[in-house]
CSV table of C-alpha atoms in Angstrom, one decimal:
chain,number,residue,atom,x,y,z
Z,1,MET,CA,-34.7,45.6,29.1
Z,2,LYS,CA,-34.4,44.6,25.8
Z,3,ARG,CA,-32.6,47.8,24.8
Z,4,THR,CA,-30.5,47.7,27.7
Z,5,MET,CA,-29.2,43.9,26.5
Z,6,LEU,CA,-28.9,45.3,22.8
Z,7,PHE,CA,-27.0,48.3,23.8
Z,8,LEU,CA,-24.6,45.9,25.9
Z,9,GLY,CA,-24.6,43.4,23.4
Z,10,ILE,CA,-23.5,45.8,20.7
Z,11,MET,CA,-20.4,47.1,22.8
Z,12,GLY,CA,-19.4,43.6,23.6
Z,13,LEU,CA,-19.3,42.9,20.0
Z,14,VAL,CA,-17.1,45.9,18.9
Z,15,LEU,CA,-14.9,44.8,22.0
Z,16,GLY,CA,-14.6,41.5,20.8
Z,17,PHE,CA,-13.4,42.9,17.2
Z,18,GLY,CA,-11.1,45.1,18.6
Z,19,ALA,CA,-9.3,42.6,20.8
Z,20,SER,CA,-9.1,40.1,18.2
Z,21,ALA,CA,-7.0,42.3,16.1
Z,22,LEU,CA,-4.2,42.5,18.4
Z,23,ALA,CA,-1.4,40.0,18.8
Z,24,ILE,CA,0.0,41.4,22.2
Z,25,GLY,CA,-2.6,42.7,25.0
Z,26,LEU,CA,-2.6,46.0,26.2
Z,27,CYS,CA,-3.3,44.8,29.8
Z,28,SER,CA,-0.1,43.0,29.8
Z,29,TYR,CA,2.0,46.0,30.4
Z,30,VAL,CA,2.4,47.2,33.8
Z,31,SER,CA,3.7,50.7,34.8
Z,32,PRO,CA,5.2,51.5,37.8
Z,33,GLU,CA,3.2,54.4,38.6
Z,34,THR,CA,-0.1,55.5,37.0
Z,35,ASN,CA,-1.4,58.9,36.8
Z,36,LEU,CA,-4.4,59.6,34.9
Z,37,GLN,CA,-7.2,62.6,34.6
Z,38,SER,CA,-9.8,62.8,32.0
Z,39,ILE,CA,-13.2,65.1,31.6
Z,40,GLY,CA,-15.7,64.5,28.9
Z,41,LEU,CA,-18.5,67.0,28.3
Z,42,SER,CA,-21.6,65.9,26.0
Z,43,MET,CA,-25.0,67.7,25.1
Z,44,SER,CA,-27.5,67.0,22.5
Z,45,TYR,CA,-31.0,69.0,21.8
Z,46,HIS,CA,-33.7,68.6,19.3
Z,47,TYR,CA,-35.9,71.7,18.6
Z,48,PHE,CA,-38.7,71.4,16.2
Z,49,ASP,CA,-41.3,74.2,15.6
Z,50,ASP,CA,-43.9,73.8,12.9
Z,51,PHE,CA,-45.3,77.4,12.6
Z,52,ALA,CA,-48.4,75.9,11.2
Z,53,ASP,CA,-49.3,74.5,14.5
Z,54,ALA,CA,-49.6,76.2,17.9
Z,55,GLY,CA,-46.6,75.7,20.4
Z,56,VAL,CA,-43.4,74.0,19.8
Z,57,GLU,CA,-43.9,70.2,18.9
Z,58,THR,CA,-40.5,69.1,20.3
Z,59,SER,CA,-37.9,71.0,22.8
Z,60,VAL,CA,-36.0,68.2,24.5
Z,61,GLY,CA,-32.0,67.4,25.2
Z,62,LEU,CA,-29.6,66.0,27.4
Z,63,ALA,CA,-26.1,67.0,28.9
Z,64,GLY,CA,-23.6,64.9,30.3
Z,65,LEU,CA,-20.3,65.2,32.4
Z,66,ASP,CA,-17.8,62.6,32.8
Z,67,TYR,CA,-14.7,63.2,35.0
Z,68,ASN,CA,-12.1,60.5,36.3
Z,69,LEU,CA,-8.8,61.0,38.4
Z,70,LEU,CA,-6.7,58.1,39.2
Z,71,HIS,CA,-3.2,57.7,40.9
Z,72,ASP,CA,-1.7,54.2,41.5
Z,73,SER,CA,1.7,53.7,42.9
Z,74,PRO,CA,3.5,51.0,44.6
Z,75,ASP,CA,2.5,51.7,48.1
Z,76,PHE,CA,-1.0,54.0,47.8
Z,77,GLY,CA,-3.6,55.1,45.3
Z,78,TYR,CA,-6.5,57.0,45.0
Z,79,THR,CA,-9.4,57.8,42.6
Z,80,LEU,CA,-12.1,60.7,42.2
Z,81,THR,CA,-15.1,60.0,40.0
Z,82,ALA,CA,-17.9,62.3,38.9
Z,83,ASN,CA,-20.7,61.5,36.6
Z,84,GLY,CA,-23.8,63.3,35.8
Z,85,GLU,CA,-26.6,63.3,33.1
Z,86,LEU,CA,-29.7,66.3,33.1
Z,87,LEU,CA,-32.3,66.1,30.9
Z,88,LEU,CA,-34.0,69.2,29.4
Z,89,ALA,CA,-37.1,70.4,28.2
Z,90,ASP,CA,-38.0,73.7,26.4
Z,91,PHE,CA,-34.2,74.6,27.6
Z,92,ALA,CA,-35.0,74.0,31.2
Z,93,PRO,CA,-33.8,71.0,33.4
Z,94,VAL,CA,-36.6,68.8,34.1
Z,95,SER,CA,-34.5,65.5,35.6
Z,96,GLY,CA,-31.5,63.9,35.9
Z,97,LEU,CA,-29.0,61.7,38.3
Z,98,ALA,CA,-25.3,62.2,39.4
Z,99,ASP,CA,-22.7,60.5,41.3
Z,100,VAL,CA,-19.4,61.5,42.8
Z,101,ALA,CA,-17.1,59.0,44.6
Z,102,GLY,CA,-13.4,59.4,46.2
Z,103,THR,CA,-11.5,56.7,47.6
Z,104,TYR,CA,-8.0,56.3,49.4
Z,105,ARG,CA,-6.2,53.2,49.2
Z,106,TYR,CA,-3.3,52.1,51.2
Z,107,TYR,CA,-1.6,48.8,49.7
Z,108,PHE,CA,0.0,46.5,52.8
Z,109,THR,CA,2.7,45.3,50.4
Z,110,GLN,CA,4.2,46.0,46.9
Z,111,ASP,CA,4.1,42.4,45.8
Z,112,ALA,CA,0.2,41.9,46.4
Z,113,PRO,CA,-2.5,44.4,45.7
Z,114,ALA,CA,-4.4,44.0,48.8
Z,115,PHE,CA,-5.3,47.2,50.4
Z,116,GLY,CA,-7.1,49.2,52.9
Z,117,PHE,CA,-9.4,52.0,51.7
Z,118,GLY,CA,-11.6,55.0,53.1
Z,119,GLY,CA,-13.8,56.8,51.0
Z,120,ILE,CA,-17.1,59.1,50.8
Z,121,GLU,CA,-19.8,58.7,48.1
Z,122,ALA,CA,-22.9,60.8,47.2
Z,123,SER,CA,-25.5,60.8,44.8
Z,124,VAL,CA,-28.3,62.6,43.9
Z,125,ALA,CA,-31.6,61.8,41.0
Z,126,SER,CA,-35.1,62.9,40.2
Z,127,GLY,CA,-37.3,61.8,42.7
Z,128,GLN,CA,-35.1,61.8,45.8
Z,129,LEU,CA,-35.9,64.2,48.4
Z,130,GLN,CA,-32.3,64.8,49.0
Z,131,PRO,CA,-28.8,63.4,48.0
Z,132,ALA,CA,-27.6,60.4,49.4
Z,133,VAL,CA,-24.1,61.0,51.2
Z,134,TYR,CA,-21.9,58.2,53.1
Z,135,ILE,CA,-18.4,57.4,54.0
Z,136,ASP,CA,-16.7,53.9,54.5
Z,137,ALA,CA,-13.6,51.9,55.1
Z,138,GLY,CA,-12.6,48.3,54.3
Z,139,LEU,CA,-10.5,45.9,52.8
Z,140,GLY,CA,-10.0,45.5,48.8
Z,141,TYR,CA,-7.7,43.9,46.3
Z,142,GLY,CA,-6.6,44.9,42.7
Z,143,ARG,CA,-4.5,47.6,40.8
Z,144,PHE,CA,-4.9,49.8,37.8
Z,145,SER,CA,-2.0,50.5,35.2
Z,146,ASP,CA,-1.4,53.1,32.6
Z,147,VAL,CA,-1.0,51.1,29.4
Z,148,THR,CA,-0.6,54.3,27.1
Z,149,PRO,CA,3.0,53.2,26.5
Z,150,LEU,CA,2.3,50.2,25.2
Z,151,ALA,CA,-0.6,51.5,23.2
Z,152,LYS,CA,1.8,54.1,21.3
Z,153,ALA,CA,4.3,51.5,20.8
Z,154,VAL,CA,1.4,49.3,19.1
Z,155,LYS,CA,0.6,52.3,17.3
Z,156,ILE,CA,3.9,53.1,16.0
Z,157,GLU,CA,4.3,49.4,14.7
Z,158,LYS,CA,1.0,49.7,12.9
Z,159,GLN,CA,2.2,52.9,11.3
Z,160,LEU,CA,5.3,51.7,10.2
Z,161,LEU,CA,3.7,48.3,8.6
Z,162,ARG,CA,1.5,50.5,6.8
Z,163,VAL,CA,4.1,52.6,4.9
Z,164,ASN,CA,6.3,49.4,4.6
Z,165,ALA,CA,9.0,51.1,6.6
Z,166,ILE,CA,9.6,47.4,8.1
Z,167,PRO,CA,9.1,44.3,6.9
Z,168,GLY,CA,7.2,42.8,9.4
Z,169,PRO,CA,5.9,42.9,13.0
Z,170,LEU,CA,8.5,43.8,15.5
Z,171,GLY,CA,7.5,41.3,18.0
Z,172,ASP,CA,5.9,40.9,21.5
Z,173,SER,CA,9.2,41.5,23.2
Z,174,ALA,CA,10.3,44.2,21.1
Z,175,LEU,CA,6.9,46.2,21.7
Z,176,LEU,CA,7.3,45.7,25.5
Z,177,GLU,CA,10.7,47.2,25.6
Z,178,ILE,CA,9.7,50.2,23.5
Z,179,ALA,CA,6.6,50.6,25.7
Z,180,GLN,CA,9.0,50.6,28.8
Z,181,MET,CA,11.0,53.4,26.9
Z,182,ILE,CA,8.1,55.5,26.2
Z,183,GLY,CA,7.0,55.0,29.7
Z,184,SER,CA,10.5,55.7,31.2
Z,185,GLY,CA,11.2,59.0,33.1
Z,186,GLU,CA,15.0,58.3,33.2
Z,187,TYR,CA,15.8,60.1,29.7
Z,188,ALA,CA,17.1,63.7,30.2
Z,189,THR,CA,15.3,65.0,27.0
Z,190,ALA,CA,12.3,63.9,24.7
Z,191,ASP,CA,15.0,63.6,22.0
Z,192,GLU,CA,16.7,61.1,23.9
Z,193,LYS,CA,13.6,59.1,24.5
Z,194,VAL,CA,12.9,58.9,20.7
Z,195,ALA,CA,16.2,58.4,19.5
Z,196,ALA,CA,16.2,55.1,21.9
Z,197,VAL,CA,13.0,54.2,20.5
Z,198,VAL,CA,14.3,54.7,17.0
Z,199,ASN,CA,17.3,52.4,17.9
Z,200,ARG,CA,15.2,49.8,19.0
Z,201,ILE,CA,12.9,49.5,16.2
Z,202,GLN,CA,15.8,49.3,13.8
Z,203,ALA,CA,17.3,46.8,15.9
Z,204,ALA,CA,14.1,44.5,16.0
Z,205,SER,CA,13.3,45.2,12.3
Z,206,GLY,CA,16.7,45.0,10.9
Z,207,VAL,CA,16.0,48.1,8.5
Z,208,THR,CA,16.9,52.0,9.0
Z,209,LEU,CA,14.4,54.4,9.2
Z,210,ASN,CA,14.3,57.5,7.1
Z,211,PRO,CA,13.8,61.0,8.4
Z,212,ARG,CA,10.1,61.2,7.7
Z,213,GLN,CA,9.6,58.0,9.4
Z,214,VAL,CA,11.6,59.0,12.1
Z,215,LEU,CA,9.2,62.1,12.5
Z,216,LYS,CA,6.3,59.9,12.6
Z,217,VAL,CA,7.5,57.9,15.3
Z,218,GLU,CA,8.7,61.1,17.1
Z,219,ASP,CA,5.1,62.3,16.9
Z,220,LEU,CA,3.3,59.2,18.2
Z,221,VAL,CA,6.1,58.7,21.1
Z,222,LEU,CA,5.3,62.6,22.1
Z,223,ALA,CA,1.6,62.4,21.4
Z,224,THR,CA,-1.1,63.4,24.4
Z,225,GLY,CA,-4.5,62.6,25.0
Z,226,ASP,CA,-5.9,59.3,24.3
Z,227,VAL,CA,-4.9,57.6,27.5
Z,228,ARG,CA,-5.5,54.0,28.3
Z,229,TYR,CA,-5.3,52.0,31.2
Z,230,CYS,CA,-6.2,48.7,32.8
Z,231,GLY,CA,-6.9,47.2,35.6
Z,232,TRP,CA,-9.6,46.2,38.3
Z,233,ALA,CA,-10.5,46.4,42.0
Z,234,VAL,CA,-12.9,45.1,44.3
Z,235,GLN,CA,-14.1,46.2,47.8
Z,236,ALA,CA,-16.1,45.7,51.0
Z,237,GLY,CA,-16.2,47.2,53.9
Z,238,VAL,CA,-18.5,49.2,56.5
Z,239,GLY,CA,-19.9,52.5,56.5
Z,240,TYR,CA,-22.1,55.6,58.0
Z,241,GLN,CA,-24.8,57.1,56.1
Z,242,LEU,CA,-24.3,60.9,56.5
Z,243,VAL,CA,-27.6,61.7,54.6
Z,244,ASP,CA,-30.4,59.2,53.8
Z,245,PRO,CA,-32.1,60.7,50.3
Z,246,TYR,CA,-35.8,60.1,51.6
Z,247,ASN,CA,-35.0,61.1,55.4
Z,248,ASN,CA,-34.7,57.9,57.1
Z,249,PRO,CA,-32.9,57.7,60.4
Z,250,ARG,CA,-28.9,57.4,59.9
Z,251,THR,CA,-27.4,54.3,60.4
Z,252,PHE,CA,-24.3,52.2,59.9
Z,253,LEU,CA,-23.8,50.7,56.4
Z,254,VAL,CA,-22.6,47.6,54.6
Z,255,THR,CA,-20.7,48.5,51.2
Z,256,ALA,CA,-19.3,47.0,48.3
Z,257,SER,CA,-17.9,48.0,44.9
Z,258,ALA,CA,-15.9,46.9,41.7
Z,259,ASP,CA,-14.1,48.7,39.1
Z,260,ALA,CA,-12.6,47.8,36.0
Z,261,ALA,CA,-10.8,49.1,33.1
Z,262,PHE,CA,-9.9,47.4,30.0
Z,263,ALA,CA,-8.1,48.7,26.6
Z,264,PRO,CA,-8.8,45.9,23.9
Z,265,ASN,CA,-6.8,47.7,21.6
Z,266,PRO,CA,-4.9,51.3,21.0
Z,267,ASP,CA,-8.1,53.2,19.6
Z,268,ALA,CA,-10.2,51.9,22.5
Z,269,GLN,CA,-11.2,52.0,26.4
Z,270,VAL,CA,-13.9,50.5,28.4
Z,271,LEU,CA,-14.6,51.6,32.1
Z,272,PHE,CA,-16.9,49.8,34.6
Z,273,HIS,CA,-18.3,50.7,37.8
Z,274,ALA,CA,-21.1,49.1,40.4
Z,275,GLY,CA,-21.5,50.2,43.9
Z,276,LEU,CA,-23.9,48.6,46.4
Z,277,SER,CA,-24.6,50.0,50.0
Z,278,GLY,CA,-27.4,49.7,52.5
Z,279,PRO,CA,-28.2,48.8,56.2
Z,280,LEU,CA,-27.7,45.6,57.9
Z,281,ASN,CA,-30.9,44.9,56.1
Z,282,ILE,CA,-29.4,45.5,52.7
Z,283,LEU,CA,-32.1,43.3,50.9
Z,284,ASP,CA,-35.1,45.7,52.1
Z,285,GLN,CA,-32.8,49.1,52.1
Z,286,ASN,CA,-30.1,49.5,49.4
Z,287,THR,CA,-28.7,52.0,46.8
Z,288,LEU,CA,-27.3,50.6,43.6
Z,289,ARG,CA,-24.9,52.5,41.2
Z,290,LEU,CA,-24.0,51.0,37.9
Z,291,ARG,CA,-22.1,52.7,35.1
Z,292,ALA,CA,-20.3,51.7,31.6
Z,293,SER,CA,-18.7,53.6,29.1
Z,294,TYR,CA,-16.8,52.8,25.9
Z,295,SER,CA,-14.7,55.0,23.7
Z,296,TYR,CA,-13.1,54.3,20.5
Z,297,VAL,CA,-11.2,56.4,17.9
Z,298,LEU,CA,-12.5,55.5,14.4
Z,299,SER,CA,-10.1,57.7,12.7
Z,300,GLU,CA,-7.9,60.6,13.0
Z,301,ILE,CA,-10.9,62.9,12.9
Z,302,THR,CA,-13.9,60.6,13.8
Z,303,SER,CA,-14.6,59.2,17.4
Z,304,LEU,CA,-17.5,57.1,19.1
Z,305,ARG,CA,-18.6,57.3,22.6
Z,306,ALA,CA,-21.3,55.2,24.3
Z,307,SER,CA,-22.4,55.2,28.0
Z,308,TYR,CA,-24.9,53.7,30.3
Z,309,THR,CA,-26.0,54.4,34.0
Z,310,VAL,CA,-28.2,53.1,36.3
Z,311,LEU,CA,-29.1,54.8,39.8
Z,312,ARG,CA,-31.7,52.5,41.8
Z,313,VAL,CA,-32.8,53.4,45.4
Z,314,GLN,CA,-34.6,51.0,47.6
Z,315,PRO,CA,-36.3,52.9,50.4
Z,316,LEU,CA,-37.3,50.7,53.3
Z,317,GLY,CA,-40.9,49.8,52.8
Z,318,ASP,CA,-41.3,51.8,49.8
Z,319,PRO,CA,-41.3,50.9,45.8
Z,320,ALA,CA,-37.7,51.4,44.5
Z,321,SER,CA,-36.9,54.2,42.3
Z,322,THR,CA,-34.7,53.6,39.4
Z,323,SER,CA,-33.1,56.0,37.1
Z,324,GLN,CA,-31.5,55.0,33.6
Z,325,THR,CA,-29.5,56.9,30.7
Z,326,ALA,CA,-27.9,55.4,27.9
Z,327,ALA,CA,-26.0,57.6,25.4
Z,328,LEU,CA,-24.4,57.3,21.7
Z,329,LEU,CA,-21.9,60.2,20.6
Z,330,LEU,CA,-20.3,60.4,17.1
Z,331,GLY,CA,-18.1,63.0,16.9
Z,332,PHE,CA,-16.0,64.5,13.6
Z,333,ASP,CA,-13.0,66.7,14.1
Z,334,ILE,CA,-13.1,68.2,10.5
Z,335,GLY,CA,-10.2,71.1,11.2
Z,336,SER,CA,-8.7,72.8,14.1
Z,337,SER,CA,-11.7,75.5,14.6
Z,338,THR,CA,-14.7,73.1,13.4
Z,339,ASN,CA,-16.2,70.4,15.2
Z,340,LEU,CA,-19.7,68.5,14.2
Z,341,GLY,CA,-21.5,65.9,16.2
Z,342,LEU,CA,-24.2,63.2,16.0
Z,343,GLN,CA,-25.6,62.1,19.5
Z,344,ALA,CA,-28.5,59.7,20.2
Z,345,SER,CA,-29.5,58.9,23.7
Z,346,LEU,CA,-31.9,56.9,25.6
Z,347,SER,CA,-33.2,58.0,29.3
Z,348,LYS,CA,-35.7,56.8,31.6
Z,349,PRO,CA,-36.2,58.9,34.9
Z,350,ALA,CA,-37.5,57.2,38.0
Z,351,ASP,CA,-41.0,58.6,37.6
Z,352,ALA,CA,-41.3,57.4,33.8
Z,353,THR,CA,-42.8,54.6,32.6
Z,354,ALA,CA,-41.3,54.4,29.1
Z,355,TRP,CA,-38.0,55.3,27.5
Z,356,SER,CA,-37.7,58.4,25.2
Z,357,LEU,CA,-35.2,58.8,22.5
Z,358,ASP,CA,-33.4,62.0,21.7
Z,359,ALA,CA,-31.5,62.2,18.5
Z,360,SER,CA,-29.3,65.5,17.4
Z,361,VAL,CA,-27.1,66.7,15.1
Z,362,SER,CA,-24.6,69.5,16.1
Z,363,ALA,CA,-21.9,71.9,14.3
Z,364,ALA,CA,-19.6,74.5,15.6
Z,365,VAL,CA,-17.0,76.9,13.3
Z,366,THR,CA,-15.1,79.4,14.7
Z,367,PHE,CA,-12.8,82.0,12.7
Z,368,ASP,CA,-9.3,83.2,13.8
Z,369,TYR,CA,-7.7,86.4,12.4
């Protein structure tokens, strides 16, 4: 528990510093339509063999997968998430946990984010006899918005200030207008969009950008990756358990979940998901899922990613089974074909009595001819 609180505390401290550095909050930007998709893969392995002793001293690792798909429009939206962690020993899987969830939302009006939803969720973890699968439907409230255009606008301002291309900050209103231009699909070509952004920067700053500075603006406007989004949604409903992880009789369920996304600055993204499901006697029998992740671009070649996952299953009449994983990955992009990674992970399978620590260094180099 202390390690968990320390992990979350460090994340909160980093978030606080990032958020305080921005004059305008990225989440103040609202996109007319949001389409986001991301996938992340990570793996660490630690192998040590002292030939003076019989056997291998250390041979453990962790592999992880994150997938997120989000669409949000004035009339409807849908999400698909998949997360998994697999613990390895002697190059073979020994335990793990995985969670997959999909939800479709229909908004009743465009003015208020109230919606009806239907969804399906499945999870599996070490110690369960089989996966848990249920469907549900109900009501909810909330929206998500792609704030990448404003993140790009803030990056442009920061770059121009760094090289003294503009005398001072552009101002919140100018940044929001530039973000709307970057996120707009009304321009016939990318050159027209870049020209409009440059003109707005020059009007707000009172200076004329030179060709080198215009090229830098163009690079940032057209850059891909580092998607940022904000928003939240809460929902509750009723469902039906298609598969019970402990072969209990299938039954109707009460379900509730909460999702949140926050971008404290253009280089950071925070995601959170919590889900609870169980029969009418939910206090005696339930499944709780928690996941939080934080990613931060430290520099053009360095990035940091931290995640924490909990899956707790409370069977009827039996002790609760809890699986947890926490991982920290520091990656270095040191060339177009070279990548170096430092990763540390904490894990506690349901049948373990204490946490285990895994730290590793990895490097890969490819040569093109």
